[in-house]
Short mmCIF file of C-alpha atoms and ligand atoms in Angstrom, two decimals:
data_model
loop_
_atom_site.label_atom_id
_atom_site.label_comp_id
_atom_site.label_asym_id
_atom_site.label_seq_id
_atom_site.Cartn_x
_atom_site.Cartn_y
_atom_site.Cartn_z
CA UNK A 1 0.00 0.00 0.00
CA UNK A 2 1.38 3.22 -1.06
CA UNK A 3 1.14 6.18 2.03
CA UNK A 4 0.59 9.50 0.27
CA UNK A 5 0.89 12.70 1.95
CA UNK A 6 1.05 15.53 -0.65
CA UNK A 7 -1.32 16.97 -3.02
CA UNK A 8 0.55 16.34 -6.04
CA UNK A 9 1.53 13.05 -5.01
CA UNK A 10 -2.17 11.79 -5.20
CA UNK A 11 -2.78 13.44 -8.07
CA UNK A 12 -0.16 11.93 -10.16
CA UNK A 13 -0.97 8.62 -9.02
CA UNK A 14 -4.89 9.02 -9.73
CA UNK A 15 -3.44 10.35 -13.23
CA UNK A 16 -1.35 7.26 -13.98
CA UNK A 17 -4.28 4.88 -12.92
CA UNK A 18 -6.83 6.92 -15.18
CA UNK A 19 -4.30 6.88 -18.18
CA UNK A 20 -4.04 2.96 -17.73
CA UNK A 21 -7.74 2.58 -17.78
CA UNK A 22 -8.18 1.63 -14.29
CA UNK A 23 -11.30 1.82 -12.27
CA UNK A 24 -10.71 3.95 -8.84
CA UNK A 25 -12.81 4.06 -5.98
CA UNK A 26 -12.47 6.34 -3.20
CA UNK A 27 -13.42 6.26 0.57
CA UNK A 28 -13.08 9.68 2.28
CA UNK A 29 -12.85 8.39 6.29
CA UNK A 30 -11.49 10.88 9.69
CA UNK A 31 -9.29 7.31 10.48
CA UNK A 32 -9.29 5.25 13.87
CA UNK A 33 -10.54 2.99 11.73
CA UNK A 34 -13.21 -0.04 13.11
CA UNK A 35 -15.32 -2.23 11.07
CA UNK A 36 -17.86 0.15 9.70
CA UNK A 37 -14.22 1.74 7.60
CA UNK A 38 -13.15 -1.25 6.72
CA UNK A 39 -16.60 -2.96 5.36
CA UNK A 40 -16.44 0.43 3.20
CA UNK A 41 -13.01 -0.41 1.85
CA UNK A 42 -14.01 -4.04 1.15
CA UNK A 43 -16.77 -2.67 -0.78
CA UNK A 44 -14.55 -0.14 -3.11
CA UNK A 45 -12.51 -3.10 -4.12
CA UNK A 46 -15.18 -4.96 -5.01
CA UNK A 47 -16.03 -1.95 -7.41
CA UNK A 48 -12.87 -0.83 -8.86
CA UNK A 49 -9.38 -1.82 -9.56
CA UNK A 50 -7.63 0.85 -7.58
CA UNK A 51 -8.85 1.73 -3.84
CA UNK A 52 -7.88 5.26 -2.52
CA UNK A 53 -8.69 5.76 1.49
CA UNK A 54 -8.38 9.38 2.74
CA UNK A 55 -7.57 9.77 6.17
CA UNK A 56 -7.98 13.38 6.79
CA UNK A 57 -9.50 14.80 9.88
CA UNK A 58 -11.23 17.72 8.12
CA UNK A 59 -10.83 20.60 10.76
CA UNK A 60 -13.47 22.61 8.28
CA UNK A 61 -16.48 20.68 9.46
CA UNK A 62 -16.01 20.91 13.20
CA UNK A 63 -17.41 24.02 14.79
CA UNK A 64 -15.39 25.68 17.05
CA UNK A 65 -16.79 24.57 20.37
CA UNK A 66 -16.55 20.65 18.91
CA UNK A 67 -14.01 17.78 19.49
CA UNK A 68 -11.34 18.85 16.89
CA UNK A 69 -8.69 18.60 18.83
CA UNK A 70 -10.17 15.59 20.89
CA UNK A 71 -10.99 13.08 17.95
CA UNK A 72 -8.88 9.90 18.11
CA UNK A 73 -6.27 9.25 15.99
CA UNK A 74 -4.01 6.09 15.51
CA UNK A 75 -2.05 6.76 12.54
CA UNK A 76 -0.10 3.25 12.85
CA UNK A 77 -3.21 0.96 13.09
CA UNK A 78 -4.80 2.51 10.64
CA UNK A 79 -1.77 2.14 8.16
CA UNK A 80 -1.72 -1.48 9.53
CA UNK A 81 -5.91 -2.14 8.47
CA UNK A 82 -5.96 -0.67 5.37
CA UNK A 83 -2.87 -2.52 4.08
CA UNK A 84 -4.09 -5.76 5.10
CA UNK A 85 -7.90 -4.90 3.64
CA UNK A 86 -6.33 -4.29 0.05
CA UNK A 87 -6.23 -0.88 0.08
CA UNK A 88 -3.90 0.91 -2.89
CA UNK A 89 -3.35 4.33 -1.73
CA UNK A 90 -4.04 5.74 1.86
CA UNK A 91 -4.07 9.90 1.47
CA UNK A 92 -3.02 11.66 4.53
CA UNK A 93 -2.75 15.15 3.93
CA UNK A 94 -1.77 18.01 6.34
CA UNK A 95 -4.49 20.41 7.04
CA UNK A 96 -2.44 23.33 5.79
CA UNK A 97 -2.07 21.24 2.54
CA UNK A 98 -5.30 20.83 2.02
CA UNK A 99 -6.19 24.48 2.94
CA UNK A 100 -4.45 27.51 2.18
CA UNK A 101 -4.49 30.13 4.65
CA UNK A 102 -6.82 32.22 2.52
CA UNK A 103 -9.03 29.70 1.37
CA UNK A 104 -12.87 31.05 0.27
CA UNK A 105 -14.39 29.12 -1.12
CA UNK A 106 -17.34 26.77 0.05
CA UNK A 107 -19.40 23.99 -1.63
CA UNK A 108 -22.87 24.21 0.20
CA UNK A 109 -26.51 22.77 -0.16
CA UNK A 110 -28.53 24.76 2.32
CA UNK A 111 -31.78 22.86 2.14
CA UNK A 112 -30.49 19.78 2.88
CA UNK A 113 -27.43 20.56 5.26
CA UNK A 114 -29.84 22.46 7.64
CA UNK A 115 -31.72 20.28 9.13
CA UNK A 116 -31.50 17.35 11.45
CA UNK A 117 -27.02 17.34 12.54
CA UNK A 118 -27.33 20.83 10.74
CA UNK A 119 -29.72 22.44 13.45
CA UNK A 120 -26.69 22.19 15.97
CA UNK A 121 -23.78 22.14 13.81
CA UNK A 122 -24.90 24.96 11.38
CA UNK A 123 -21.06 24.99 9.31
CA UNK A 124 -20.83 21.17 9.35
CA UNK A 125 -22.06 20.17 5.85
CA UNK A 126 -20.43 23.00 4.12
CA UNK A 127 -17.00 21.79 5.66
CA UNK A 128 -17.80 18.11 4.82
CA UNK A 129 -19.11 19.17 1.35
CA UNK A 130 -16.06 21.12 0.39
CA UNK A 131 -13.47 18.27 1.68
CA UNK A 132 -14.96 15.91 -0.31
CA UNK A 133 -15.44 17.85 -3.93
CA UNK A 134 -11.63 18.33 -3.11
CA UNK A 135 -11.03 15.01 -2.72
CA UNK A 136 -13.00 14.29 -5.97
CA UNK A 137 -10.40 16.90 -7.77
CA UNK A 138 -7.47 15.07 -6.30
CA UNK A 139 -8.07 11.57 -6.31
CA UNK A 140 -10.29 11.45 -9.69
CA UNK A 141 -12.68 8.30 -8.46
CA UNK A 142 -14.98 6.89 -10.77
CA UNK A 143 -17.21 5.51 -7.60
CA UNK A 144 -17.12 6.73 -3.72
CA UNK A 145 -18.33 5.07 -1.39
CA UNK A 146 -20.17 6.19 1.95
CA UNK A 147 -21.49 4.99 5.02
CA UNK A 148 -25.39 4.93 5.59
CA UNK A 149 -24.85 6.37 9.17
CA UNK A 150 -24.36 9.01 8.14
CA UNK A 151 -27.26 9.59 6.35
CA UNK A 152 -27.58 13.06 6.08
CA UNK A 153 -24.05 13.18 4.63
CA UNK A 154 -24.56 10.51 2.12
CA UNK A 155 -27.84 12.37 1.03
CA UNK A 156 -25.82 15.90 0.86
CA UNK A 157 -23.02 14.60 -1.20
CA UNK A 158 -25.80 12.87 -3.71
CA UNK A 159 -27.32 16.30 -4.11
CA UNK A 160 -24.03 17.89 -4.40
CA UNK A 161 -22.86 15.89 -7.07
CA UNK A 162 -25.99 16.02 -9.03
CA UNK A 163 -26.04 19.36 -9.18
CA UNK A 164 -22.83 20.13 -10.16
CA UNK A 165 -22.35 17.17 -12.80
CA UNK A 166 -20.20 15.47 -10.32
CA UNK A 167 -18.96 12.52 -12.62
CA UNK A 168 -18.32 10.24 -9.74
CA UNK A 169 -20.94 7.63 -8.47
CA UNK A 170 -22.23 7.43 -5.14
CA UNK A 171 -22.86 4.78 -3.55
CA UNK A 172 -24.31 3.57 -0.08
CA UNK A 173 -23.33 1.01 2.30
CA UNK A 174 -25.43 0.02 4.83
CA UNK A 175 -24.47 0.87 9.12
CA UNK A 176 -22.32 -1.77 10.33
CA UNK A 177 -22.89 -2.54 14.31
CA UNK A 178 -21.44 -3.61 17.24
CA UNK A 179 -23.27 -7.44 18.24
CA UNK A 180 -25.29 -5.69 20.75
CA UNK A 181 -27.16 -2.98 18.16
CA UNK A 182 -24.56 -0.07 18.82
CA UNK A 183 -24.35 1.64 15.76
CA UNK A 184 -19.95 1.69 14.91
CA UNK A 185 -18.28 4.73 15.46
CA UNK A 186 -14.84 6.34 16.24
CA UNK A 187 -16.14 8.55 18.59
CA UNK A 188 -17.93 5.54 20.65
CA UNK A 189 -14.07 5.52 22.35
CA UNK A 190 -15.43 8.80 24.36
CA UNK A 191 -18.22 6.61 26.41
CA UNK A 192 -17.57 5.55 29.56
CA UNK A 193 -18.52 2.04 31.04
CA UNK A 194 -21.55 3.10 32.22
CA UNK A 195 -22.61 5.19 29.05
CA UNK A 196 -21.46 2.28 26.75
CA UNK A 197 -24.06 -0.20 28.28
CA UNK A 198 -26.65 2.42 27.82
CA UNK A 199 -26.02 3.15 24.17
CA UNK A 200 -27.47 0.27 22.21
CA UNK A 201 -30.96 1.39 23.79
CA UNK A 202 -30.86 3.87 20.82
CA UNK A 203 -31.28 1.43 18.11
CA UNK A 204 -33.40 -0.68 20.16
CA UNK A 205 -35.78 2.20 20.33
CA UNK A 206 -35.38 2.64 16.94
CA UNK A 207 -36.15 -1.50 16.18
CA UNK A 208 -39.51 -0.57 18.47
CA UNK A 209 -40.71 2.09 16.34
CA UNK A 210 -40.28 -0.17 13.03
CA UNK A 211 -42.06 -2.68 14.80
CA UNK A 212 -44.77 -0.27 15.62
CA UNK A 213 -44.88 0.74 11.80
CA UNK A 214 -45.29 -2.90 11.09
CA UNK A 215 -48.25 -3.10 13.53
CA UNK A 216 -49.93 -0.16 11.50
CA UNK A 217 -49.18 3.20 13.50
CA UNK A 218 -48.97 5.92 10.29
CA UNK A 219 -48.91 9.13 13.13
CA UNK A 220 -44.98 10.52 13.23
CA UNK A 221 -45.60 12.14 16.77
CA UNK A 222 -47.00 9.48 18.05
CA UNK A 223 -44.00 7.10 16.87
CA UNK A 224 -41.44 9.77 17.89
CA UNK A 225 -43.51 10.47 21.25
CA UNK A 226 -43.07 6.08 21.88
CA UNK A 227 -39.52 6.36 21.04
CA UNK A 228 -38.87 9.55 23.37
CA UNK A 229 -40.25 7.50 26.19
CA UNK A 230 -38.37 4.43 25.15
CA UNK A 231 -35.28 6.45 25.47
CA UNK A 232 -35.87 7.88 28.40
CA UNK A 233 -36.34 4.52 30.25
CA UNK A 234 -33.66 2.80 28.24
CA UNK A 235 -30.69 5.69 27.80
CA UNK A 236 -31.63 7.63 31.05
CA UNK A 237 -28.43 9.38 30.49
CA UNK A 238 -28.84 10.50 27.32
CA UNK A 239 -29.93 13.79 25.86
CA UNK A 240 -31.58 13.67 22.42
CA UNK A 241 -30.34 16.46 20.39
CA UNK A 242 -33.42 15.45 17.67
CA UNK A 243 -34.89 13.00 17.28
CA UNK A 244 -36.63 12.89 13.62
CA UNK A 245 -38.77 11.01 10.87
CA UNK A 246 -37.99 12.46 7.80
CA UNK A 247 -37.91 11.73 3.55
CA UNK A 248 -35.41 10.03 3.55
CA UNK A 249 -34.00 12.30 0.07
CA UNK A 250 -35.55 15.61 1.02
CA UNK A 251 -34.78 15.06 4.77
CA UNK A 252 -37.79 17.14 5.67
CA UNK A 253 -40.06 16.01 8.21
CA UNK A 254 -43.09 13.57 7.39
CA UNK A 255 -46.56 14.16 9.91
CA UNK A 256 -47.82 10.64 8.24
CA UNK A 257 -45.69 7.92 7.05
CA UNK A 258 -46.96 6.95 3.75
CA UNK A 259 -44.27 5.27 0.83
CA UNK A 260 -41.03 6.65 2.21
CA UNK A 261 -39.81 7.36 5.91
CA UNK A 262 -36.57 7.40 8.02
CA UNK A 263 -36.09 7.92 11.57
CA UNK A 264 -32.83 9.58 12.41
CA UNK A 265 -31.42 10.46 15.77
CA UNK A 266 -28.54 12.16 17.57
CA UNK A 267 -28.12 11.66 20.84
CA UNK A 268 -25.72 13.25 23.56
CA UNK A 269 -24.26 11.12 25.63
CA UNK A 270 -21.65 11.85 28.34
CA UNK A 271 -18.96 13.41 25.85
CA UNK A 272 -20.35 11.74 22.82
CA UNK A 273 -22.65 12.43 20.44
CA UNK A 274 -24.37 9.54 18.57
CA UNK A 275 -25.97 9.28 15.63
CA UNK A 276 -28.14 6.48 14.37
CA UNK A 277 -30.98 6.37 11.62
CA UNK A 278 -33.33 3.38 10.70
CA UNK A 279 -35.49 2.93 7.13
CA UNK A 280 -39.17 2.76 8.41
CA UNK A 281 -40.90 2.75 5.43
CA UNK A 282 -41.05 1.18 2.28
CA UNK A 283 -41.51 -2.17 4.61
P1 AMP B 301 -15.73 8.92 9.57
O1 AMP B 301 -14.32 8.46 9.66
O2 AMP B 301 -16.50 8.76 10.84
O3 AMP B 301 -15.88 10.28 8.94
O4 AMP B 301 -16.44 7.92 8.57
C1 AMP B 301 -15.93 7.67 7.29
C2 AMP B 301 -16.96 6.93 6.48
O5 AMP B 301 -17.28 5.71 7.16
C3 AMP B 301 -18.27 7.70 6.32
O6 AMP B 301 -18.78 7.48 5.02
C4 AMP B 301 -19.15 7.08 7.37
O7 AMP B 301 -20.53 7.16 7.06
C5 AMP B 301 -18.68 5.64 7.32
N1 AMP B 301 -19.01 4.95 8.57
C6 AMP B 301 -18.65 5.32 9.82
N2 AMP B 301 -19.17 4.47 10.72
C7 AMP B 301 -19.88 3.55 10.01
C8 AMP B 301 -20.68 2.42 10.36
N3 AMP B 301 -20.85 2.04 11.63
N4 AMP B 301 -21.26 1.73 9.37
C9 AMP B 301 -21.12 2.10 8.08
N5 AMP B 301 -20.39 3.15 7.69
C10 AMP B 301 -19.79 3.88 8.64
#
C-alpha cells in the first residue's frame, strides 16, 4: 500500500491509474478505523481496480466549540488495516495542505445541510461538502463510497454531485454494528462504562418504532412520542439532540408515514454524540 501525503503526489498517481484505464474508488474516512471503515473499503474493491482511502480529519467541518482537537487518531493501526484490507493508496494530507491560509471558497446545499445534525452544527455540511469535492479533484474516483450512518451526509453529497455534474458515483453502504445494536463509530471511544451499556438502547428504540410501523401506526408524533419514552427509560443518560422522521432524500419532516420514511437520531451522551438512523418505510 502506497502512504501518500502531498497533493501532487495523489494526483499523479490518480493520473497514472486513469491513463491505464483503471477503475478507482475512493473512501473519504477521519481514520481510527473499526469495522464500519473497513466494510467500506471491502466494498470499493469490489467496485474498482484501484482503492484510494483518505484519512484526513477535516478541521473545516467541526465548529469551534466541537471535538477537533479531541478526535482519536491512531495513525499506525490505521496504516496497519488498510494494508491488510487491500487498500492501494491511503491519502493523509496536512491540514495546511489541504487548505491555504486564505481559502474562500465553500461547496454548500442549504436545504439539505440544515436540518436534522445541521440544526446544531450549522457549518458542518459546508465543511464536509467542500473536503470531499476536493477530494474528488485530487483523487479522480470513478465511484465513492459512503457509510449509511451518516445519512444526512450521504444524502448531501448525492445532491451535491448532481447538481454540479459530479462525474463520480455514489454509492451507499449500509451501518455496520457492534453485536449488541450499537451503531460503529470512532467517537464511541469517548463513552464511559456506564454510558457504553446504555447506548445500544438507541437502536433498540429505533427497532420498536419499526415494529410499531409494522403493527400499522402511520402518526410521526405518536412514533417519535413512543420512542422519546423508550429512550428515556432505556438511555436515562442520554440527551436527544433530535430526534426525527424524515424523507429520507428531502430530509424534511413527514406528519404521516406513507411510501417513504426514516427515523434519524442524535443523541448526547456523556462526551459523545451519537448518531443512528433506521429505514421505516417502504416495509
Ligand atoms: P468517519 O471516519 O467517521 O468520517 O467515517 C468515514 C466513512 O465511514 C463515512 O462514510 C461514514 O458514514 C462511514 N461509517 C462510519 N461508521 C460507520 C458504520 N458504523 N457503518 C457504516 N459506515 C460507517
Amino acid at each position: 500500500m502506497q502512504i501518500l501525503s502531498t497533493l501532487p503526489d495523489l494526483s499523479a498517481q490518480a493520473e497514472r491509474w486513469r491513463t491505464e484505464g483503471q477503475r478507482i474508488a475512493l473512501v473519504p474516512t477521519m481514520g481510527y478505523f473499526h469495522e464500519g471503515h473497513l466494510a467500506l473499503m471491502r466494498h470499493a474493491r469490489s467496485l474498482a481496480h484501484r482503492v484510494v482511502v483518505s484519512r484526513f480529519i477535516n478541521p473545516t467541518q467541526f465548529g469551534p466549540a466541537e471535538d477537533l482537537a479531541a478526535y482519536p487518531r491512531d495513525a499506525g493501526r490505521d496504516i496497519a488495516l488498510a494494508g491488510a484490507e487491500g487498500v492501494d493508496a491511503l491519502f493523509q494530507p496536512a491540514a495546511e495542505a489541504m487548505y491555504a491560509p486564505d481559502h474562500a471558497t465553500w461547496v454548500d446545499v442549504p436545504a439539505l445541510s440544515s436540518v436534522l445534525c445541521g440544526v446544531s452544527r450549522p457549518t458542518h455540511f459546508r465543511g464536509v461538502c467542500t473536503v470531499v469535492l476536493k477530494l474528488f479533484h485530487l483523487a479522480r474516483p470513478h465511484v465513492a463510497v459512503f457509510g449509511e450512518k451518516d445519512w444526512q451526509q450521504l444524502a448531501v453529497i448525492r445532491r451535491m454531485a448532481r447538481d454540479l455534474n459530479v462525474d463520480v458515483d455514489i454509492v451507499g453502504h449500509p451501518i455496520v454494528r457492534e453485536s449488541d445494536g450499537l451503531a460503529m463509530s470512532s467517537r464511541n471511544a469517548y463513552l464511559s462504562a456506564e454510558e457504553r451499556a446504555q447506548a445500544p438502547g438507541i437502536y433498540r428504540g429505533l427497532l420498536a418504532m419499526a415494529h410499531r410501523v409494522r403493527q400499522g401506526e402511520r402518526d410521526a408524533a405518536a412514533l417519535l412520542a413512543g420512542l422519546r419514552e423508550d429512550l428515556k427509560r432505556d438511555v436515562p443518560s442520554g440527551e436527544p439532540d433530535y430526534l426525527s422522521i424524515v424523507h429520507p432524500d428531502t430530509l424534511q419532516n413527514l406528519t404521516r408515514l406513507d411510501d417513504a420514511a426514516l427515523v434519524a437520531v442524535a443523541v448526547r451522551l456523556g462526551r459523545a454524540r451519537l448518531i443512528d438512523n433506521l429505514r421505516l418505510l417502504p416495509l
